[in-house]
Coordinates of C-alpha atoms and ligand atoms in Angstrom, one line a residue:
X123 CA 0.0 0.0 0.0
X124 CA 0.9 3.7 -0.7
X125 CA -0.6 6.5 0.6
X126 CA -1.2 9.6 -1.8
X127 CA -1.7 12.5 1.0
X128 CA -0.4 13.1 4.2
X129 CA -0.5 14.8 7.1
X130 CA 2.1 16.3 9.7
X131 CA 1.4 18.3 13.5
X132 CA 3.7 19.2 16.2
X133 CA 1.8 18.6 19.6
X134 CA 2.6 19.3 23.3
X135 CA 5.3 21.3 24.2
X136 CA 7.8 22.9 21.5
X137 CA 10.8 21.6 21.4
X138 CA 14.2 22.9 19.2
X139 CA 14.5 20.8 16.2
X140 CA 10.6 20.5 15.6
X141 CA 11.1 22.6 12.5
X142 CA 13.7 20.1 11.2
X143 CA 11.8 17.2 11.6
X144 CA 8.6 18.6 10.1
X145 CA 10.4 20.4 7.3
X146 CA 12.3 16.8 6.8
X147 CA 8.6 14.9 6.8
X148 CA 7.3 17.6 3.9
X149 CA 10.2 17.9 1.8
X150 CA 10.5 13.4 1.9
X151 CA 6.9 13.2 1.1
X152 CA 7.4 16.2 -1.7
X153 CA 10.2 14.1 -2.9
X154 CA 8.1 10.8 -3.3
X155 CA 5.1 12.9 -5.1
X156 CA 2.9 12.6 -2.3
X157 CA 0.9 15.7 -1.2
X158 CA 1.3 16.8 2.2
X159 CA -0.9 18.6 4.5
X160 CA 0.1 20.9 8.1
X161 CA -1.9 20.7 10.7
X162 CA -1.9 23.9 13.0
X163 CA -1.5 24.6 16.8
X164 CA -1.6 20.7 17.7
X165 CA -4.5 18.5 17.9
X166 CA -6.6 21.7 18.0
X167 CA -6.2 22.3 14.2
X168 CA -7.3 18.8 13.4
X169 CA -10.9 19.5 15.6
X170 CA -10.5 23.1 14.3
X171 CA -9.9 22.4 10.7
X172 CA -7.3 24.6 10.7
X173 CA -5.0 22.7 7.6
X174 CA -3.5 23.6 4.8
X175 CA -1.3 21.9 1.8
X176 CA 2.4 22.4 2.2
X177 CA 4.5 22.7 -0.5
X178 CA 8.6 22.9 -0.3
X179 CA 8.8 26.9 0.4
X180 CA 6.5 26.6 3.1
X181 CA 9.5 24.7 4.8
X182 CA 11.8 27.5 3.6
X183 CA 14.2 28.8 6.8
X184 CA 12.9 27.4 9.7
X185 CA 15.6 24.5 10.2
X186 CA 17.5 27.1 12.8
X187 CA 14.7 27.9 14.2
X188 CA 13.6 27.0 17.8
X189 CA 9.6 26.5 18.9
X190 CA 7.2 24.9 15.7
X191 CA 6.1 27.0 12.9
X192 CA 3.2 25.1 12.9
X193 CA 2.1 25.8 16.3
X194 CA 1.4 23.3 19.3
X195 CA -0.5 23.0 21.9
X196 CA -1.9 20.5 24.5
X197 CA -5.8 19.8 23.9
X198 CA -8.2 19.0 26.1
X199 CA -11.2 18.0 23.8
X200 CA -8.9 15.6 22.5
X201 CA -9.2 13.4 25.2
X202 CA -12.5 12.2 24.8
X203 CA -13.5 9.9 21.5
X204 CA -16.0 12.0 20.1
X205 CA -13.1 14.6 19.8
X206 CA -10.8 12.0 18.2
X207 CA -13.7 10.6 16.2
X208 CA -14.3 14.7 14.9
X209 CA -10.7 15.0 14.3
X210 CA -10.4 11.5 11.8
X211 CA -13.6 12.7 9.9
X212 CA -11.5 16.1 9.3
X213 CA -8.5 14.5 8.0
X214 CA -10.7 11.9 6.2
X215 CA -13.1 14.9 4.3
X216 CA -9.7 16.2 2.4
X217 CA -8.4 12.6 1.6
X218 CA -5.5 12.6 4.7
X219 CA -4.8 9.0 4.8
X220 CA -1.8 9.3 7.0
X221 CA -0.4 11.1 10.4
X222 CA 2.5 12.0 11.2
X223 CA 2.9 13.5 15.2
X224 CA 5.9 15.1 16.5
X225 CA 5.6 15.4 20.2
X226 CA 6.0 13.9 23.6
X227 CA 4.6 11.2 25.5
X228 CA 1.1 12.5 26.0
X229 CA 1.1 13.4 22.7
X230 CA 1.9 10.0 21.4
X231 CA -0.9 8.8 23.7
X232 CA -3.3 10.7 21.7
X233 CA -1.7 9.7 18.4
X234 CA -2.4 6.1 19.5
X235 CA -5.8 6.1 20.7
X236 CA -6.8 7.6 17.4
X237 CA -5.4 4.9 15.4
X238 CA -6.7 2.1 17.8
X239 CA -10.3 4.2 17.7
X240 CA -10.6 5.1 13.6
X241 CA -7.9 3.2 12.1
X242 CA -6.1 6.3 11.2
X243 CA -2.5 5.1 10.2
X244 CA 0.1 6.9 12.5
X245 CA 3.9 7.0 12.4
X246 CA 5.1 9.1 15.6
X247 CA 7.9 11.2 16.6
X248 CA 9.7 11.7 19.7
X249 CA 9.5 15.5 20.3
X250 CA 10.3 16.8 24.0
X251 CA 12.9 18.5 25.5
X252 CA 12.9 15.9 28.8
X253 CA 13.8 12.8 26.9
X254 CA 11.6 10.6 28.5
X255 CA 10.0 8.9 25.3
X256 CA 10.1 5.1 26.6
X257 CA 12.3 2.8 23.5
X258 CA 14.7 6.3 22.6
X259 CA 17.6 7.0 23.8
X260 CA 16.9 10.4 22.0
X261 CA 14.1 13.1 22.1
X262 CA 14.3 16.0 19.1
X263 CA 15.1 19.1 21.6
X264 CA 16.9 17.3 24.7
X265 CA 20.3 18.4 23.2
X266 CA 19.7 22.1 22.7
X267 CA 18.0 22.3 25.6
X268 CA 20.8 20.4 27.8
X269 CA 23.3 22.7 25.9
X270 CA 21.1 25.8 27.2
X271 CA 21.0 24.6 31.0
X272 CA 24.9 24.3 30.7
X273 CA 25.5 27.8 29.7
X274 CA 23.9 28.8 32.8
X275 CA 25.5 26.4 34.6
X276 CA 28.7 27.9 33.7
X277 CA 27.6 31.4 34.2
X278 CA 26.4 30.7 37.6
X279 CA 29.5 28.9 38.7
X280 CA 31.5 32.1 37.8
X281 CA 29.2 34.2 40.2
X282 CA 29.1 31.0 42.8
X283 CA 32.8 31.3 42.9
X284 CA 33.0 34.8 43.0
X285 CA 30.8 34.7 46.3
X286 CA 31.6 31.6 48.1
X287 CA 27.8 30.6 47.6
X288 CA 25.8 27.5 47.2
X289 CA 23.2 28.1 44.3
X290 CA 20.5 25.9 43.6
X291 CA 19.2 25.9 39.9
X292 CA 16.0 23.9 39.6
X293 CA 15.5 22.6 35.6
X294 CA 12.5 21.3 33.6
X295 CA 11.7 17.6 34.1
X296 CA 8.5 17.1 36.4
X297 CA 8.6 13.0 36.0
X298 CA 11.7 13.2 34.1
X299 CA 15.7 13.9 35.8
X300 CA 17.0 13.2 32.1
X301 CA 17.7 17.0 31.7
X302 CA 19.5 17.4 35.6
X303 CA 21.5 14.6 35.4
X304 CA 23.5 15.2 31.8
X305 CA 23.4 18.6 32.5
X306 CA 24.7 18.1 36.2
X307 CA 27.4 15.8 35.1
X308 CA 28.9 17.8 31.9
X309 CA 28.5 21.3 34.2
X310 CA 30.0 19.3 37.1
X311 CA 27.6 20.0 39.7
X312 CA 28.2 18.9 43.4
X313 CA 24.2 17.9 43.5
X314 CA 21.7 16.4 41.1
X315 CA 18.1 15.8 42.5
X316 CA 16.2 13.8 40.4
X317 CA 12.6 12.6 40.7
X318 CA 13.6 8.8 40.1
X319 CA 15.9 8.4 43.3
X320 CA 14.9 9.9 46.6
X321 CA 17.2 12.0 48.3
X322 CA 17.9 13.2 51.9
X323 CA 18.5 16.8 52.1
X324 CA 19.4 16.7 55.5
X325 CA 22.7 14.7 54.9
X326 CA 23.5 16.9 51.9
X327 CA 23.4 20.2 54.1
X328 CA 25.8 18.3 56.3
X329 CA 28.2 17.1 53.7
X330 CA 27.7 20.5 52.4
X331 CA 28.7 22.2 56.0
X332 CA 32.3 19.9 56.1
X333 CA 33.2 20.5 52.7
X334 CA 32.8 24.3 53.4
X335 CA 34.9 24.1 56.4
X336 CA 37.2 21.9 54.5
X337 CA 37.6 24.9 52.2
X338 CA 35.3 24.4 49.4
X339 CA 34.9 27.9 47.5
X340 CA 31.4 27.1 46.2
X341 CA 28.6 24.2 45.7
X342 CA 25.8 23.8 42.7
X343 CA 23.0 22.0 43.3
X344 CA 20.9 21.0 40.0
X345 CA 17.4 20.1 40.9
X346 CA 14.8 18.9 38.4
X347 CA 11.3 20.3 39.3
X348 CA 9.9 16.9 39.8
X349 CA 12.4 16.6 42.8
X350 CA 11.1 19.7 44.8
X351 CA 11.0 23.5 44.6
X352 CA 14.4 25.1 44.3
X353 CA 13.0 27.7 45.9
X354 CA 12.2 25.7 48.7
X355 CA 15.3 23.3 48.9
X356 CA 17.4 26.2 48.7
X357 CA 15.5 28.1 51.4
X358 CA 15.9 24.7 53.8
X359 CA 19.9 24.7 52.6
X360 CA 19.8 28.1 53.7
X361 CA 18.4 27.8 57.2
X362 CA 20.0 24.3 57.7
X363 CA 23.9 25.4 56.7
X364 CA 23.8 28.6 57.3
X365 CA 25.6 29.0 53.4
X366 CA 24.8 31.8 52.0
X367 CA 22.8 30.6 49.2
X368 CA 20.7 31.7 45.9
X369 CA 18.3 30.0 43.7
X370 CA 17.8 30.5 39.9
X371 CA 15.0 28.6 38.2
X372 CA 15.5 28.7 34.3
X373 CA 12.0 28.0 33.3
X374 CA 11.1 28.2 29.8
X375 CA 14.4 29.4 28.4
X376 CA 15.1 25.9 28.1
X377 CA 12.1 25.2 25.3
X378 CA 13.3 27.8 23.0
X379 CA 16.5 28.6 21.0
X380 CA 17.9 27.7 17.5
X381 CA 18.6 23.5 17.8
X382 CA 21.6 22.4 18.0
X383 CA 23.6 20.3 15.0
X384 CA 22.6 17.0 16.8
X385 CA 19.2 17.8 17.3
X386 CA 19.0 19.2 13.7
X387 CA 20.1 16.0 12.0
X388 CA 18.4 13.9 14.1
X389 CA 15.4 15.1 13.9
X390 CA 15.7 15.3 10.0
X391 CA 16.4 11.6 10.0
X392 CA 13.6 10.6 11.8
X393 CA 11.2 12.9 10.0
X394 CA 12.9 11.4 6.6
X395 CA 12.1 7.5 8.2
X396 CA 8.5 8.8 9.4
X397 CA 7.6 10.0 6.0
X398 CA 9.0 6.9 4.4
X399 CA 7.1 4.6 6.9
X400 CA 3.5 6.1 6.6
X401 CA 3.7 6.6 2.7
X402 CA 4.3 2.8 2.9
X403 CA 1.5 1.8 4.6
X404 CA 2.8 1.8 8.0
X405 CA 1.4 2.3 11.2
X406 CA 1.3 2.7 14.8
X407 CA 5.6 3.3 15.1
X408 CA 7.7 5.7 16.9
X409 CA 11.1 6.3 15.7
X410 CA 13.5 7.6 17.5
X411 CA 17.1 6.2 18.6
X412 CA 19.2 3.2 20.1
X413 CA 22.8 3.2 20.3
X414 CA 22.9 6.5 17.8
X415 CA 21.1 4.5 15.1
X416 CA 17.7 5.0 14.1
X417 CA 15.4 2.4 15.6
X418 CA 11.4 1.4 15.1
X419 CA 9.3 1.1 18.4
X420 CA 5.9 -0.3 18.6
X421 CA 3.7 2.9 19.0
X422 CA 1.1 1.5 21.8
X423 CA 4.7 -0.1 23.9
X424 CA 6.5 3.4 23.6
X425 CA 3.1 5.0 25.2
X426 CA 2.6 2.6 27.8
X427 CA 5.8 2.2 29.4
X428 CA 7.6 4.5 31.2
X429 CA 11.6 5.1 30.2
X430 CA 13.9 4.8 33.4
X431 CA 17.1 7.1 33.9
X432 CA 20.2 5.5 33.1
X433 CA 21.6 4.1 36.8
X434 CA 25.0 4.7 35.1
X435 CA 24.3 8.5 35.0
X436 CA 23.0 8.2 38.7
X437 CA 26.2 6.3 39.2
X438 CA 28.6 8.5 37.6
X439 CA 27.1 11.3 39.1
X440 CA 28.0 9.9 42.8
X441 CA 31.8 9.0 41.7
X442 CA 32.4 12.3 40.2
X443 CA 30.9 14.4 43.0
Ligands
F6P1264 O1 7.3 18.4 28.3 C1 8.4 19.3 28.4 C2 8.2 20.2 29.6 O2 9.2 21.2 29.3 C3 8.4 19.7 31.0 O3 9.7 19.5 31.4 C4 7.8 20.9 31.8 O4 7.5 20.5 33.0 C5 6.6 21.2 31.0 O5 7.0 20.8 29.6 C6 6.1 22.5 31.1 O6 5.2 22.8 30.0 P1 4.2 24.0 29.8 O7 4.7 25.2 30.5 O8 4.1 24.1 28.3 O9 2.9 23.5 30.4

């Protein structure tokens, strides 16, 4: 079987490299003769009808570009089957045969319970900045975004330093520590608090109060939000030590920001394999990566498990400290 009209969508939240694998997943199609459609804002432009027919220029300059030029969003209505059910009879009505979905794991979760509901075929793709897409050891956007926490890491080391403080920087990743622990081991923090491995904060103020009097100049802390508050953990570290110590939380500078090269030719080689796959007749598959090579993953397994952090990042982490 080969499909003759497809569709793509970015859903959830944006992540840098989006624009590469979308623009990847037109130009393939474009390349193979088959028409291809863009679906606006997320699931909302499929209830919305808010579609149009791409052609190679609309594809034009956006590879640098962080966030989705087609919009994202995370929809409500889509959670219920009549919503889903609305959203195949638009695609259907301009002969869509095919969807393509760039976006996380909820996102994916949608994708899936519209194929098992209306048959839609569906070739996902993993697109979050947390990296927490179970089957991948990749997500498009955890690279730029991991290279963005590190330049403030660095920054805040220099003012740490200069001030013999202890600063806390709490980073995105509410059921995910994907993002603290690379970022904590390349920017050499002291600390990573991750919401897969409990922690006790009383014996890290201590260790923290000896190392001080041992003559440590300064101590980072990198906290995933999932772990706790920085505000709060750095406010208890306060009290507790006595350190003088300051909290940064980087927020939503992390989502944005031109992609980085491996997030650029990643994602252009899984939106290349997604486009390939669905024009073929295929369905219900994530791609993303094992072992740096592109890999298939059943679509319904990749929504249904949940992706555990490396224990030799957790491990390396403790030696290096
Ligand atoms: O899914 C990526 C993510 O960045 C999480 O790490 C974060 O908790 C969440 O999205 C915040 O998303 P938003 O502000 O778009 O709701």
């Amino acid at each position: 079987m080969s499909l003759k009209s497809i569709a793509v969508m970015t859903s959830g939240g944006d992540s840098p490299g989006m624009n590469a694998a979308a623009r990847a997943v037109v130009r393939t199609a474009l390349f193979e003769g088959v028409k291809v459609w863009g679906i606006n804002n997320g699931y909302h432009g499929l209830l919305d009808e808010d579609m149009f027919e791409m052609q190679s220029k609309n594809v034009s300059d956006i590879i640098q570009r962080g966030g989705t030029f087609l919009g994202t969003a995370r929809c409500k209505r889509w959670e219920t089957p009549e919503g889903r059910r609305l959203g195949y009879e638009n695609l259907k009505k301009r002969g869509i045969e095919g969807l393509v979905v760039i976006g996380g794991d909820g996102s994916l979760r949608g994708a899936s319970l519209l194929s098992k509901e209306t048959g839609m075929p569906i070739v996902g793709l993993p697109g979050t900045i947390d990296n927490d897409v179970w089957g991948s050891d990749y997500t498009i956007g955890c690279d730029t975004a991991a290279n963005t926490i590190i330049d403030a890491i660095n920054k805040l080391r220099d003012t740490a330093s200069a001030h013999r403080r202890v600063i806390v920087l709490e980073v995105m990743g509410h059921h995910s520590g994907w993002l603290a622990m690379v970022s904590g081991i390349s920017g050499g923090a002291e600390y990573i608090l991750v919401p897969e491995e409990p922690y006790d904060l009383d014996a890290i103020c201590n260790d923290m109060s000896e190392a001080y009097k041992k003559g440590k100049r300064y101590i980072m802390v990198v906290v995933a939000e999932g772990a706790g508050s920085g505000q709060e953990i750095g406010k208890y570290i306060a009290e507790k030590t006595q350190l003088d110590t300051r909290v940064s939380v980087l927020g939503h500078i992390q989502r944005g920001g031109s992609p980085s090269v491996i997030d650029r030719v990643r994602a252009s080689q899984l939106g290349e394999k997604a486009a390939l796959a669905i024009i073929s007749g295929l369905s219900d598959i994530v791609f993303g990566f094992s072992k740096g090579r592109v890999v298939s993953i059943d679509l319904h397994d990749a929504v249904n498990n949940k992706k555990k952090l490396d224990p030799e990042y957790m491990h390396l982490a403790k030696v290096l400290f």
